[in-house]
């Protein structure tokens, strides 16, 4: 009987997380067209879009946390005009250092202009197996 209750409780928590994940995060994304697709890799052309950005120092996890909190305050009204700004996806981050895993890019002879951009599309509490994450590169030319 206790085990049955436990599984019902876990199911309710899981279902609640699914609902929160889909309703609390905005689903507005920048417009793009897919120029080429190979397996799970897409070459996309994005229309210009506006971003708010901040530069943080520290290890990756610490810098991401501080940066996200600062940007969240900004879009929540702690800005010059004291107005709320809709949160859009993805939340992007990039390292100012070198990335060592660009095999596809090297194999195809693709030239990039800056380090990888990590794009996350889900709320932090989204279960890992439901998350959508991407790695983006700005292509030269």
PDB file of C-alpha atoms in Angstrom:
ATOM      1  CA  UNK A   1       0.000   0.000   0.000  1.00  0.00           C
ATOM      2  CA  UNK A   2       2.831   2.431   0.875  1.00  0.00           C
ATOM      3  CA  UNK A   3       4.670   1.672  -2.364  1.00  0.00           C
ATOM      4  CA  UNK A   4       1.511   2.337  -4.386  1.00  0.00           C
ATOM      5  CA  UNK A   5       1.086   5.707  -2.636  1.00  0.00           C
ATOM      6  CA  UNK A   6       4.752   6.533  -3.341  1.00  0.00           C
ATOM      7  CA  UNK A   7       4.378   5.880  -7.084  1.00  0.00           C
ATOM      8  CA  UNK A   8       1.195   7.980  -7.238  1.00  0.00           C
ATOM      9  CA  UNK A   9       3.045  10.820  -5.507  1.00  0.00           C
ATOM     10  CA  UNK A  10       6.018  10.558  -7.897  1.00  0.00           C
ATOM     11  CA  UNK A  11       3.619  10.503 -10.873  1.00  0.00           C
ATOM     12  CA  UNK A  12       1.894  13.668  -9.674  1.00  0.00           C
ATOM     13  CA  UNK A  13       5.219  15.462  -9.216  1.00  0.00           C
ATOM     14  CA  UNK A  14       6.355  14.376 -12.680  1.00  0.00           C
ATOM     15  CA  UNK A  15       3.080  15.500 -14.259  1.00  0.00           C
ATOM     16  CA  UNK A  16       3.281  18.849 -12.434  1.00  0.00           C
ATOM     17  CA  UNK A  17       6.830  19.371 -13.708  1.00  0.00           C
ATOM     18  CA  UNK A  18       5.685  18.691 -17.259  1.00  0.00           C
ATOM     19  CA  UNK A  19       2.924  21.270 -16.948  1.00  0.00           C
ATOM     20  CA  UNK A  20       5.241  23.858 -15.366  1.00  0.00           C
ATOM     21  CA  UNK A  21       7.870  23.258 -18.010  1.00  0.00           C
ATOM     22  CA  UNK A  22       5.500  23.923 -20.874  1.00  0.00           C
ATOM     23  CA  UNK A  23       3.571  26.832 -19.342  1.00  0.00           C
ATOM     24  CA  UNK A  24       6.147  28.900 -17.480  1.00  0.00           C
ATOM     25  CA  UNK A  25       8.776  29.228 -20.181  1.00  0.00           C
ATOM     26  CA  UNK A  26       8.005  31.439 -23.135  1.00  0.00           C
ATOM     27  CA  UNK A  27       8.013  29.631 -26.440  1.00  0.00           C
ATOM     28  CA  UNK A  28       8.895  32.548 -28.682  1.00  0.00           C
ATOM     29  CA  UNK A  29      11.979  31.716 -30.741  1.00  0.00           C
ATOM     30  CA  UNK A  30      14.001  33.625 -33.344  1.00  0.00           C
ATOM     31  CA  UNK A  31      12.911  32.922 -36.941  1.00  0.00           C
ATOM     32  CA  UNK A  32      15.243  30.897 -39.121  1.00  0.00           C
ATOM     33  CA  UNK A  33      15.335  28.764 -42.227  1.00  0.00           C
ATOM     34  CA  UNK A  34      17.219  25.475 -42.494  1.00  0.00           C
ATOM     35  CA  UNK A  35      19.777  25.694 -45.307  1.00  0.00           C
ATOM     36  CA  UNK A  36      21.163  22.174 -44.923  1.00  0.00           C
ATOM     37  CA  UNK A  37      20.479  19.157 -42.688  1.00  0.00           C
ATOM     38  CA  UNK A  38      22.677  16.121 -42.062  1.00  0.00           C
ATOM     39  CA  UNK A  39      21.495  13.720 -39.377  1.00  0.00           C
ATOM     40  CA  UNK A  40      20.955  15.875 -36.264  1.00  0.00           C
ATOM     41  CA  UNK A  41      23.039  18.802 -37.568  1.00  0.00           C
ATOM     42  CA  UNK A  42      21.345  21.772 -39.205  1.00  0.00           C
ATOM     43  CA  UNK A  43      22.881  24.763 -40.938  1.00  0.00           C
ATOM     44  CA  UNK A  44      20.443  27.603 -40.243  1.00  0.00           C
ATOM     45  CA  UNK A  45      20.105  31.194 -41.359  1.00  0.00           C
ATOM     46  CA  UNK A  46      18.565  33.340 -38.630  1.00  0.00           C
ATOM     47  CA  UNK A  47      16.762  36.614 -39.117  1.00  0.00           C
ATOM     48  CA  UNK A  48      18.256  39.396 -37.016  1.00  0.00           C
ATOM     49  CA  UNK A  49      16.963  39.424 -33.451  1.00  0.00           C
ATOM     50  CA  UNK A  50      17.584  41.518 -30.367  1.00  0.00           C
ATOM     51  CA  UNK A  51      19.319  40.039 -27.325  1.00  0.00           C
ATOM     52  CA  UNK A  52      20.167  41.184 -23.829  1.00  0.00           C
ATOM     53  CA  UNK A  53      23.587  39.990 -22.762  1.00  0.00           C
ATOM     54  CA  UNK A  54      25.964  40.123 -19.838  1.00  0.00           C
ATOM     55  CA  UNK A  55      29.571  39.055 -19.404  1.00  0.00           C
ATOM     56  CA  UNK A  56      30.507  37.121 -16.265  1.00  0.00           C
ATOM     57  CA  UNK A  57      33.762  35.682 -14.961  1.00  0.00           C
ATOM     58  CA  UNK A  58      34.227  32.458 -13.056  1.00  0.00           C
ATOM     59  CA  UNK A  59      33.812  28.773 -13.697  1.00  0.00           C
ATOM     60  CA  UNK A  60      31.027  27.843 -16.117  1.00  0.00           C
ATOM     61  CA  UNK A  61      28.354  26.846 -13.591  1.00  0.00           C
ATOM     62  CA  UNK A  62      28.915  29.879 -11.355  1.00  0.00           C
ATOM     63  CA  UNK A  63      29.041  32.336 -14.262  1.00  0.00           C
ATOM     64  CA  UNK A  64      25.876  30.905 -15.840  1.00  0.00           C
ATOM     65  CA  UNK A  65      23.976  31.190 -12.559  1.00  0.00           C
ATOM     66  CA  UNK A  66      25.079  34.776 -11.863  1.00  0.00           C
ATOM     67  CA  UNK A  67      24.502  35.835 -15.451  1.00  0.00           C
ATOM     68  CA  UNK A  68      21.028  34.294 -15.660  1.00  0.00           C
ATOM     69  CA  UNK A  69      19.957  35.927 -12.379  1.00  0.00           C
ATOM     70  CA  UNK A  70      21.176  39.346 -13.567  1.00  0.00           C
ATOM     71  CA  UNK A  71      19.397  39.042 -16.912  1.00  0.00           C
ATOM     72  CA  UNK A  72      16.233  37.782 -15.226  1.00  0.00           C
ATOM     73  CA  UNK A  73      16.192  40.860 -12.971  1.00  0.00           C
ATOM     74  CA  UNK A  74      16.655  43.048 -16.059  1.00  0.00           C
ATOM     75  CA  UNK A  75      13.729  41.529 -17.961  1.00  0.00           C
ATOM     76  CA  UNK A  76      11.624  41.551 -14.772  1.00  0.00           C
ATOM     77  CA  UNK A  77      11.657  45.354 -14.606  1.00  0.00           C
ATOM     78  CA  UNK A  78      14.995  46.205 -13.027  1.00  0.00           C
ATOM     79  CA  UNK A  79      16.016  48.221 -16.083  1.00  0.00           C
ATOM     80  CA  UNK A  80      16.229  51.885 -17.144  1.00  0.00           C
ATOM     81  CA  UNK A  81      12.551  52.085 -18.185  1.00  0.00           C
ATOM     82  CA  UNK A  82      11.298  49.947 -15.260  1.00  0.00           C
ATOM     83  CA  UNK A  83       9.368  47.733 -17.668  1.00  0.00           C
ATOM     84  CA  UNK A  84       8.978  43.982 -17.943  1.00  0.00           C
ATOM     85  CA  UNK A  85      10.323  42.321 -21.069  1.00  0.00           C
ATOM     86  CA  UNK A  86       9.009  38.961 -22.316  1.00  0.00           C
ATOM     87  CA  UNK A  87      11.453  36.135 -21.851  1.00  0.00           C
ATOM     88  CA  UNK A  88      12.199  34.294 -25.052  1.00  0.00           C
ATOM     89  CA  UNK A  89      14.102  31.127 -25.851  1.00  0.00           C
ATOM     90  CA  UNK A  90      16.762  30.018 -26.225  1.00  0.00           C
ATOM     91  CA  UNK A  91      18.830  31.254 -23.315  1.00  0.00           C
ATOM     92  CA  UNK A  92      22.299  31.359 -24.851  1.00  0.00           C
ATOM     93  CA  UNK A  93      25.767  31.230 -23.363  1.00  0.00           C
ATOM     94  CA  UNK A  94      29.225  31.119 -24.844  1.00  0.00           C
ATOM     95  CA  UNK A  95      32.729  30.736 -23.567  1.00  0.00           C
ATOM     96  CA  UNK A  96      35.388  33.293 -24.316  1.00  0.00           C
ATOM     97  CA  UNK A  97      37.886  30.421 -24.415  1.00  0.00           C
ATOM     98  CA  UNK A  98      38.659  27.853 -27.072  1.00  0.00           C
ATOM     99  CA  UNK A  99      36.385  24.883 -27.670  1.00  0.00           C
ATOM    100  CA  UNK A 100      38.105  21.646 -28.606  1.00  0.00           C
ATOM    101  CA  UNK A 101      35.195  19.624 -30.089  1.00  0.00           C
ATOM    102  CA  UNK A 102      34.396  20.961 -33.543  1.00  0.00           C
ATOM    103  CA  UNK A 103      34.900  17.649 -35.610  1.00  0.00           C
ATOM    104  CA  UNK A 104      31.949  18.216 -37.984  1.00  0.00           C
ATOM    105  CA  UNK A 105      33.080  21.759 -38.687  1.00  0.00           C
ATOM    106  CA  UNK A 106      36.653  20.657 -39.394  1.00  0.00           C
ATOM    107  CA  UNK A 107      35.596  17.712 -41.570  1.00  0.00           C
ATOM    108  CA  UNK A 108      33.365  19.936 -43.719  1.00  0.00           C
ATOM    109  CA  UNK A 109      35.887  22.790 -43.943  1.00  0.00           C
ATOM    110  CA  UNK A 110      33.387  25.243 -42.436  1.00  0.00           C
ATOM    111  CA  UNK A 111      34.813  28.518 -41.137  1.00  0.00           C
ATOM    112  CA  UNK A 112      33.401  29.989 -37.936  1.00  0.00           C
ATOM    113  CA  UNK A 113      33.712  33.511 -36.525  1.00  0.00           C
ATOM    114  CA  UNK A 114      33.513  32.921 -32.754  1.00  0.00           C
ATOM    115  CA  UNK A 115      33.343  30.193 -30.092  1.00  0.00           C
ATOM    116  CA  UNK A 116      30.364  27.882 -29.695  1.00  0.00           C
ATOM    117  CA  UNK A 117      27.087  29.248 -28.323  1.00  0.00           C
ATOM    118  CA  UNK A 118      25.159  26.923 -26.020  1.00  0.00           C
ATOM    119  CA  UNK A 119      21.388  27.350 -26.349  1.00  0.00           C
ATOM    120  CA  UNK A 120      18.925  26.018 -23.779  1.00  0.00           C
ATOM    121  CA  UNK A 121      15.182  25.986 -24.465  1.00  0.00           C
ATOM    122  CA  UNK A 122      13.745  24.761 -21.170  1.00  0.00           C
ATOM    123  CA  UNK A 123      13.288  25.862 -17.587  1.00  0.00           C
ATOM    124  CA  UNK A 124      16.018  24.690 -15.195  1.00  0.00           C
ATOM    125  CA  UNK A 125      13.624  22.268 -13.459  1.00  0.00           C
ATOM    126  CA  UNK A 126      12.811  20.403 -16.692  1.00  0.00           C
ATOM    127  CA  UNK A 127      13.782  16.710 -16.441  1.00  0.00           C
ATOM    128  CA  UNK A 128      16.968  16.061 -18.429  1.00  0.00           C
ATOM    129  CA  UNK A 129      15.318  13.673 -20.885  1.00  0.00           C
ATOM    130  CA  UNK A 130      12.783  16.351 -21.907  1.00  0.00           C
ATOM    131  CA  UNK A 131      15.302  19.168 -22.361  1.00  0.00           C
ATOM    132  CA  UNK A 132      16.116  20.670 -25.723  1.00  0.00           C
ATOM    133  CA  UNK A 133      19.673  21.998 -25.934  1.00  0.00           C
ATOM    134  CA  UNK A 134      21.678  23.039 -28.967  1.00  0.00           C
ATOM    135  CA  UNK A 135      25.206  24.128 -29.797  1.00  0.00           C
ATOM    136  CA  UNK A 136      25.375  26.978 -32.326  1.00  0.00           C
ATOM    137  CA  UNK A 137      28.237  28.474 -34.320  1.00  0.00           C
ATOM    138  CA  UNK A 138      28.302  31.745 -36.229  1.00  0.00           C
ATOM    139  CA  UNK A 139      29.610  30.874 -39.690  1.00  0.00           C
ATOM    140  CA  UNK A 140      32.088  33.129 -41.458  1.00  0.00           C
ATOM    141  CA  UNK A 141      30.869  34.881 -44.573  1.00  0.00           C
TER     142      UNK A 141
END
